[in-house]
Coordinates of C-alpha atoms in Angstrom, one line a residue:
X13 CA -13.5 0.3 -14.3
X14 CA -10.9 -1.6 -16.5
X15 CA -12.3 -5.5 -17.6
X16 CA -8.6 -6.5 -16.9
X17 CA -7.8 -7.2 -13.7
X18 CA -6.2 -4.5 -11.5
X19 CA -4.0 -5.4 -8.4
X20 CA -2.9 -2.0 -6.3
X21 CA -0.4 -3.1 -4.1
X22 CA 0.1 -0.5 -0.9
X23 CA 3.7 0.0 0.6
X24 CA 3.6 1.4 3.6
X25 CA 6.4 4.7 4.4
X26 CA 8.3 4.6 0.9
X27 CA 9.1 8.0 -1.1
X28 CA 11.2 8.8 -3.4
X29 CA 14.8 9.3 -2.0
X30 CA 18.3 11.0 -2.8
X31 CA 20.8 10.2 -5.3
X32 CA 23.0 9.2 -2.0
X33 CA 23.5 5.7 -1.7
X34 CA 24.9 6.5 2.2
X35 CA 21.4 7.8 2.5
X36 CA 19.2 5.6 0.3
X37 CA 19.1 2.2 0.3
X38 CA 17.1 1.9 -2.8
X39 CA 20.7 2.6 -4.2
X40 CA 22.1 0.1 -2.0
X41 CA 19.9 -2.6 -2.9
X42 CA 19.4 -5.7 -5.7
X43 CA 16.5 -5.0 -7.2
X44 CA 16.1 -6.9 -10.9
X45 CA 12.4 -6.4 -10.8
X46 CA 11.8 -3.0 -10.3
X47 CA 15.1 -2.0 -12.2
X48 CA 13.7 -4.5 -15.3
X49 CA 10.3 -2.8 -15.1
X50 CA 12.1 0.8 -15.3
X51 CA 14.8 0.7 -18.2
X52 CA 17.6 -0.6 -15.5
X53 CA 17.0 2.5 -12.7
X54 CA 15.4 3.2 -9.8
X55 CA 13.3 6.8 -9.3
X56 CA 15.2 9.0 -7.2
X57 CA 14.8 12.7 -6.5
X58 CA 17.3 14.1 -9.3
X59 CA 15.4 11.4 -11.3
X60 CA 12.0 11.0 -10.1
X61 CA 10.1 9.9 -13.0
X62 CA 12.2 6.5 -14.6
X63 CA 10.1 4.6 -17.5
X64 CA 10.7 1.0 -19.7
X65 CA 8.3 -0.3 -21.7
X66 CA 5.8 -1.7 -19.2
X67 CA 6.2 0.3 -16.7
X68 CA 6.5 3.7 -15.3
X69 CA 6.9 6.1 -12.3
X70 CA 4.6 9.0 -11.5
X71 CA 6.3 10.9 -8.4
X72 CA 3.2 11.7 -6.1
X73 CA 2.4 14.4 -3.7
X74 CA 1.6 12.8 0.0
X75 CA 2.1 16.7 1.9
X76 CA -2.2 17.1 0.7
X77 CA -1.4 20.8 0.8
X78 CA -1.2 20.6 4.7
X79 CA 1.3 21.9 6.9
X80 CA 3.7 19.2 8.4
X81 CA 4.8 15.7 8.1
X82 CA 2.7 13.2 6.1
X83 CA 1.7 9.9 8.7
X84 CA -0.1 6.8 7.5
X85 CA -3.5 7.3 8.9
X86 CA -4.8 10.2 7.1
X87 CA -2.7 9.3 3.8
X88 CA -3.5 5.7 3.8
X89 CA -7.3 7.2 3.7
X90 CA -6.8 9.5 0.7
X91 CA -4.6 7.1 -1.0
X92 CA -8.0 4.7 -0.8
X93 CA -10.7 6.9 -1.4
X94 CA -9.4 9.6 -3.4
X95 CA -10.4 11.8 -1.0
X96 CA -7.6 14.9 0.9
X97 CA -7.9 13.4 4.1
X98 CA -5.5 15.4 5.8
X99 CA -7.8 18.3 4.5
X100 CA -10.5 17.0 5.9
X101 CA -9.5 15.8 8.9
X102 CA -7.7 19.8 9.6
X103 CA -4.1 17.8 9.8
X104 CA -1.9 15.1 9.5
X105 CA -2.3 12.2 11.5
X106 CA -0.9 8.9 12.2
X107 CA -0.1 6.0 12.4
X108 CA -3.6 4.9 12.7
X109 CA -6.9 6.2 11.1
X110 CA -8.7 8.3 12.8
X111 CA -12.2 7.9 14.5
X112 CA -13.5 10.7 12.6
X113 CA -12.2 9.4 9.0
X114 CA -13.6 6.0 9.3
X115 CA -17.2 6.9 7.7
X116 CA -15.2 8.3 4.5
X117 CA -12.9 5.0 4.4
X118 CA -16.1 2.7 4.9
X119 CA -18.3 4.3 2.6
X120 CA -15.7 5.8 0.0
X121 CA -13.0 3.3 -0.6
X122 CA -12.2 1.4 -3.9
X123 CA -13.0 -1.6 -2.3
X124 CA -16.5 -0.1 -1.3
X125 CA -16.9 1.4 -5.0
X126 CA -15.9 -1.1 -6.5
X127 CA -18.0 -3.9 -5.2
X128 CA -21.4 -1.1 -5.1
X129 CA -20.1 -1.2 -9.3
X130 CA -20.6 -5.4 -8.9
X131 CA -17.7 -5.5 -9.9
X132 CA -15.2 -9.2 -8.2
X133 CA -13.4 -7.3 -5.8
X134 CA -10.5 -8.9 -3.2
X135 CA -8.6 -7.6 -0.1
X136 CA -5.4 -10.1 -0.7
X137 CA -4.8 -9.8 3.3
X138 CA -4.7 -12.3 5.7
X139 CA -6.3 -11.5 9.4
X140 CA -6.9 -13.1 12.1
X141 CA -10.8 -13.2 13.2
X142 CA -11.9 -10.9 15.1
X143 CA -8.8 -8.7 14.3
X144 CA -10.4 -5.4 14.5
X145 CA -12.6 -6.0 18.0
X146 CA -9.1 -7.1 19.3
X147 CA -6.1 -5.6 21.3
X148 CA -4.2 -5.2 17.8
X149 CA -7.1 -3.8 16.1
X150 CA -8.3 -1.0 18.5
X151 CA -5.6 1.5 16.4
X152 CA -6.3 -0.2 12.4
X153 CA -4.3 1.0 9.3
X154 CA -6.7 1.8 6.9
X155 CA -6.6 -1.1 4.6
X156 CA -8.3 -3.8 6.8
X157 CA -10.9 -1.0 8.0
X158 CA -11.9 -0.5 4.6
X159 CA -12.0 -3.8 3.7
X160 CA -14.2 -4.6 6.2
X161 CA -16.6 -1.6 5.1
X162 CA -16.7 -3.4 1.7
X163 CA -17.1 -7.0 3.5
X164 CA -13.9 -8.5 2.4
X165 CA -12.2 -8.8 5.6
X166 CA -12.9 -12.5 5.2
X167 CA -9.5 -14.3 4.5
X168 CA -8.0 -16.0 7.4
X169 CA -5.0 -18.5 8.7
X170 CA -6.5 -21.3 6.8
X171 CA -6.7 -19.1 3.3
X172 CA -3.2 -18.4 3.7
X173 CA -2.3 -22.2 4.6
X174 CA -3.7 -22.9 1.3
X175 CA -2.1 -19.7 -0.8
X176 CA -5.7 -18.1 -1.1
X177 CA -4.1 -15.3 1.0
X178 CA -1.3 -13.2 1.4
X179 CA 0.4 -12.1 4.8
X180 CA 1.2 -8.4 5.5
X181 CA 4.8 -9.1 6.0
X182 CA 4.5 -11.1 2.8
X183 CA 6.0 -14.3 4.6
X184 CA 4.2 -16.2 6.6
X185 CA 6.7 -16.3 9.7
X186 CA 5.0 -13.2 11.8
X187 CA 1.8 -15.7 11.9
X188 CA 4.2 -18.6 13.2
X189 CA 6.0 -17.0 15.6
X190 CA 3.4 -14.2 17.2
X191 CA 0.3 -15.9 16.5
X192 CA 0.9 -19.7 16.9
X193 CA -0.5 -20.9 13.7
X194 CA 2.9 -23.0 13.5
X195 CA 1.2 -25.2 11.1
X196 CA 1.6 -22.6 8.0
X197 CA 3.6 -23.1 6.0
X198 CA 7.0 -21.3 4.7
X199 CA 6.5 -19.2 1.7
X200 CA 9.2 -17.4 0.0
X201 CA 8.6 -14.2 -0.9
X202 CA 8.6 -15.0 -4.6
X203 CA 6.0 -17.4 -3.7
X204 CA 3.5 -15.2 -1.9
X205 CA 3.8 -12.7 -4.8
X206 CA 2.3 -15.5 -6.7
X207 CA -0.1 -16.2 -4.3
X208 CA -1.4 -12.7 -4.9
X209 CA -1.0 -12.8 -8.9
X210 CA -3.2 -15.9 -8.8
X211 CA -5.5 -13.9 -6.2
X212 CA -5.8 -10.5 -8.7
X213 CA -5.8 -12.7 -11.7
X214 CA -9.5 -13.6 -10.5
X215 CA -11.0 -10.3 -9.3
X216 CA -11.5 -6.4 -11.4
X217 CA -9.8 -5.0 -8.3
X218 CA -7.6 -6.4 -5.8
X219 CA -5.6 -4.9 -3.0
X220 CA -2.9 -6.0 -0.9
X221 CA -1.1 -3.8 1.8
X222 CA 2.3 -4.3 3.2
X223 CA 3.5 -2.5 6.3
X224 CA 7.2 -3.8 6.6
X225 CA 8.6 -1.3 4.5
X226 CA 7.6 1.6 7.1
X227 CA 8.9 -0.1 10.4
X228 CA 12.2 -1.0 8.6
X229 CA 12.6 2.9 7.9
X230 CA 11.7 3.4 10.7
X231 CA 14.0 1.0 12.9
X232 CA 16.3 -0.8 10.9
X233 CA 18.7 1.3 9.2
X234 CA 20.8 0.8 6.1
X235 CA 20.9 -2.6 6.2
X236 CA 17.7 -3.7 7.1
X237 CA 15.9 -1.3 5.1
X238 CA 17.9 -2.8 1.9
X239 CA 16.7 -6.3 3.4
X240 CA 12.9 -4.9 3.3
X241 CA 13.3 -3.3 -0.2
X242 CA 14.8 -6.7 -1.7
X243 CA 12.1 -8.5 -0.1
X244 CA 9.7 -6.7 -2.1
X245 CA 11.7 -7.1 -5.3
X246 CA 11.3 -10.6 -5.2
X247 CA 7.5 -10.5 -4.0
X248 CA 7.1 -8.5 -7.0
X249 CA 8.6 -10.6 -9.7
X250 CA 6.4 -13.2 -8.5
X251 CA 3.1 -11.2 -9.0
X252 CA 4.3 -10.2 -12.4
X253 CA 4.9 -14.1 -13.2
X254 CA 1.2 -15.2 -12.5
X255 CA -0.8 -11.7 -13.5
X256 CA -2.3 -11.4 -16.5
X257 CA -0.8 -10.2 -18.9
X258 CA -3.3 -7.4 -19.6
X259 CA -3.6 -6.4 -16.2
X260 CA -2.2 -3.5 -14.0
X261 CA -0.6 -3.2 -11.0
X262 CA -0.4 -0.1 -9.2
X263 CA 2.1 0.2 -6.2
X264 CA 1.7 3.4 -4.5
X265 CA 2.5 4.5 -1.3
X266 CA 1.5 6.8 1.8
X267 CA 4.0 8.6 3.0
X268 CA 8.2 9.0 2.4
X269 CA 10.0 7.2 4.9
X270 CA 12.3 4.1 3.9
X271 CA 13.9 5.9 1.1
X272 CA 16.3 8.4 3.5
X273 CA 17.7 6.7 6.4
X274 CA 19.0 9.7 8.2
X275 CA 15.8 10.2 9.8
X276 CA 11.7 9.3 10.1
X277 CA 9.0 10.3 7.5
X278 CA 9.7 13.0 4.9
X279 CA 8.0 15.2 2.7
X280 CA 9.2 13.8 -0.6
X281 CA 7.4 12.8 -3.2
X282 CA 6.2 8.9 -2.5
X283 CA 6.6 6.3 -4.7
X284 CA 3.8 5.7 -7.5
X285 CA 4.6 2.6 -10.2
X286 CA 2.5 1.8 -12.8
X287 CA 2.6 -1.2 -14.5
X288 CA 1.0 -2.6 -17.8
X289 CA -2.4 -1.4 -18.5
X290 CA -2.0 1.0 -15.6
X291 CA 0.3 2.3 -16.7
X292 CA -1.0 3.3 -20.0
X293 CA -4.1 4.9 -17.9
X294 CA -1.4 6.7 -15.6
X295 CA 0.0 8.0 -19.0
X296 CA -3.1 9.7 -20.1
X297 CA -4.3 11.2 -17.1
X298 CA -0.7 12.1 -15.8
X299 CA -1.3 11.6 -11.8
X300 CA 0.2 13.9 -9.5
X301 CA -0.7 13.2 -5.8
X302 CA -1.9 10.0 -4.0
X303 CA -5.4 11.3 -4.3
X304 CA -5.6 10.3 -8.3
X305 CA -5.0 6.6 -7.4
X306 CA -8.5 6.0 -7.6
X307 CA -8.7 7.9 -10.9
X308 CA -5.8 5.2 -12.6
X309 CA -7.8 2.6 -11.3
X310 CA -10.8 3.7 -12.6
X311 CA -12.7 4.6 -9.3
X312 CA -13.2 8.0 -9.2
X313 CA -14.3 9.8 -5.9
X314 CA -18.0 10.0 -4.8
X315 CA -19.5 13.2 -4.3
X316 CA -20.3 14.4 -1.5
X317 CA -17.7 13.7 0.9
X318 CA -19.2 11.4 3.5
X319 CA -17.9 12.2 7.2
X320 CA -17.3 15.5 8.7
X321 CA -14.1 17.6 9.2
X322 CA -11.9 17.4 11.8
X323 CA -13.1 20.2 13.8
X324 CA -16.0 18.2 14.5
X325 CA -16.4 15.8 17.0
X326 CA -14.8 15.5 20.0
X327 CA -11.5 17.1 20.0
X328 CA -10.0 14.2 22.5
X329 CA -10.9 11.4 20.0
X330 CA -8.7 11.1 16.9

């Protein structure tokens, strides 16, 4: 494990898109951060690899060598542990993690790893209590499960009133208007990334997950997936303002979805950015797929495999 702190953050649904700004809105966007990080571009599939001095983009493989279209739940897993998910688990599958997978995510995560290593470990996250015995948590995304596995499921509405946590839409209004924690305050999202870089600055490993990015390609087309990928931007120019400067930040993804508006997930390469000493680690070992994560970060996978393949089990539970 690197002694500087590493922040991965997780975007949920963005790949690497055409050179068709009718099609992607990365092309369509104002991105200064992500465009200052890369020499003035943005990857795209003619171009998938763009570099500056701090930073630079590994296109990564999110298919797992498996038949079909890449979903969140078995590629938010591998992305965390390291581990082929969809391999194990016989397919894709989405948009939660399945029953059977769970074992490998609590047992095999960074998170887990990292904290079994004693290393200061953080999930950035805000949750409400009791999130995963609720209504909203009977279906989880990975990250909260494995956070959980690793016991750092722990910050909550009055962590991110006092900028100790971060919210998965980044700003704080979802909690306002759906939860009724009206008391929170407004946060911009250049504020909340420096929430976070205050967060990682104090950890080895930290991870934050952001889902926004996969519903607006999913539902909002052109113009509100621009409006998602500008949110970001900003979010990420304030995490580079507070980390360290010898840290790393990783943002990866689990699937290609936001990047090609014509239609749902894709098979493209997703988006992997590495950033400061990460990305001098991502140089050297040259990752490929969202299974070497782990590897920049410098948690490689546990052998054996905890959990069982998909075919066993009961067929009927996911």
């Amino acid at each position: 494990m690197h002694p500087s702190p590493q922040l991965l953050i997780f975007l949920d649904g963005v790949g690497i898109g055409p050179a068709d700004p009718d099609r992607n809105p990365f092309l369509q966007a104002t991105l200064p951060t992500l465009r200052d990080l890369l020499g003035g571009r943005v990857p795209t599939l003619e171009n998938p690899a763009p570099s500056g001095p701090r930073a630079q983009v590994f296109p990564l493989d999110a298919t797992l060598e498996t038949p079909g279209t890449p979903q969140s739940g078995t590629g938010q897993v591998s992305l965390l542990t390291g581990w082929n998910a969809a391999r194990l688990f016989g397919r894709h599958f989405g948009p939660w993690t399945p029953v059977r997978l769970r074992p490998v995510l609590r047992d095999g995560s960074i998170l887990a790893r990292a904290r079994r290593a004693g290393l200061p470990t953080a999930f950035a996250n805000a949750y409400p209590r009791g999130y995963l015995e609720s209504t909203r948590g009977r279906r989880p995304a990975a990250p909260p499960l494995a956070a959980a596995g690793a016991g750092l499921l722990v910050r909550h509405h009055e962590a991110l009133g006092a900028g100790e946590a971060v919210a998965s839409e980044i700003e704080n209004g979802g909690w306002r208007r759906y939860l009724g924690f009206t008391e929170l305050p407004d946060v911009t999202p250049e504020e909340a990334g420096w929430n976070l870089g205050r967060i990682a600055s104090g950890h080895a490993l930290t991870l934050y997950a952001h889902y926004a990015t996969d519903t607006a390609g999913h539902r909002s087309g052109m113009e509100g997936s621009r409006r998602s990928l500008e949110r970001v931007d900003a979010f990420l120019g304030g995490v580079l303002e507070t980390l360290p400067p010898g840290g790393g930040l990783v943002i990866a993804s689990d699937h290609g979805n936001i990047e090609d508006v014509t239609g749902g997930h894709t098979r493209n390469p997703v988006l992997g950015v590495f950033v400061g000493s990460a990305a001098r680690v991502a140089r050297a070992l040259r990752p490929t797929s969202i299974t070497d994560v782990p590897l920049v970060l410098g948690l490689p996978p546990e052998a054996p495999a905890p959990g069982e393949p998909a075919e066993a089990g009961d067929p009927g539970e996911p």
